[in-house]
Amino acid sequence: MMDRNENREMIEAVALLAKEKNISKEVLFSAIEEALKSAYKNNFNKQYGVPPSNASVRVELDRVTGAVRLYARKTVVKWVIDDAGEISIEEAQKIQPSYQEDDIVEVEVTPNNFRRVAAQTAKQVIVQKIREAERGKVYDDFIEKENEILTAIVHSVDPETHDVYVELGKTEGVLEPGQQMAADVYAPGERFKVYVLEVVADRRLARPGAKHGPQVRVSRIHPGLVKRLFELEVPEIQSGVVQIKSLAREAGSRTKMAVHSADPMIDPVGSCVGPRGQRVERVVNELRGEKIDIIKWSADPAEFVANALNPAHVVNVFVSEKEKACRVVVPDNQLSLAIGKEGQNARLAARLTGWKIDIKSQTQIDEEIAAGGEPLPEEENAGQQTE
């Protein structure tokens, strides 16, 4: 058993920890009892009367005085074969005359020199619980930040996996290769905004061999990063006057964002661009020069598709509601601009709108019609004149 000073220190430490970390005292006392049971089995052999690991042992920790007693549960038998788990009926009846064969007897087995182990074990459990409480608080704080953006400071780069480890206040974040932008510099001390993908309660679950504690997976390529950056820069988005209706991104290259305002007096595109382009410029700088097309959203699919192909000028849009597809007509000199380099402009416009887009030049469509064809021959089509 521990001496009185050690007992008092343990009780006070439990009370303080329970108050500061909002942990139940009973949870702490039970954890200490379980740790003492393991310590007893691991540190004392049979010469001290310790039963083997498969025997039943009960630890009793007085919640007021801190006194510790250990009891072995033994079965009453006629002939003892296993001293650790059995007691003869004669010895049992010395403890209590009413004991009979097959009864269970609890025999105190607290070693005389168990005091040091008990005190050390109690301290270890308390320290462990403090760490667990702190990790739990970090997890609770960061789980609310999923799908938000944070400022990250580069700590180190793993030379083998190329994972970038970043500081996020009280915890560590990991920027995996698949979430990195090629234009970023990942030197220690570099800082930038990141999008929080996921918070893992214990990083060992995601990365075997890692240290204890929460880990935050972050991204520089997620479309949500662009959305959150505009929310920071544009007061009209923060207030809800302007809404980001959809967004398509090829990180490091180009983003298309569709915005809308229910207030006809508010220009949603102008709000996002800002005075002299300052708002969008700050977002572009954070994204290392990524191009951003801000277009006006429309409930009319033909108008929305035409807007989405900006900066190309659109002559006509023929819509097939059944196929959720459209054929877009552009001037001959705008065809390559509408399609974009390696098809990027058309590809992003399709992702932004959710419509399949087939782009034709005015000459191409005229030739098809002259040959007896239709812009969308398989069904009745509606043409949206954009001029």
mmCIF file of C-alpha atoms in Angstrom, residues 133 135-145 199 214:
data_model
loop_
_atom_site.group_PDB
_atom_site.id
_atom_site.type_symbol
_atom_site.label_atom_id
_atom_site.label_comp_id
_atom_site.label_asym_id
_atom_site.label_seq_id
_atom_site.Cartn_x
_atom_site.Cartn_y
_atom_site.Cartn_z
ATOM 1 C CA ALA A 133 -7.965 14.355 -22.433
ATOM 2 C CA ARG A 135 -5.864 14.735 -27.465
ATOM 3 C CA GLY A 136 -9.623 14.437 -27.097
ATOM 4 C CA LYS A 137 -9.954 18.206 -26.783
ATOM 5 C CA VAL A 138 -7.837 18.742 -29.906
ATOM 6 C CA TYR A 139 -10.006 16.248 -31.783
ATOM 7 C CA ASP A 140 -13.212 17.903 -30.585
ATOM 8 C CA ASP A 141 -11.888 21.307 -31.640
ATOM 9 C CA PHE A 142 -10.828 20.172 -35.105
ATOM 10 C CA ILE A 143 -13.734 17.868 -35.966
ATOM 11 C CA GLU A 144 -15.827 21.048 -36.166
ATOM 12 C CA LYS A 145 -13.378 22.414 -38.741
ATOM 13 C CA VAL A 199 -9.999 14.659 -38.903
ATOM 14 C CA PRO A 214 -5.389 13.372 -33.781
#
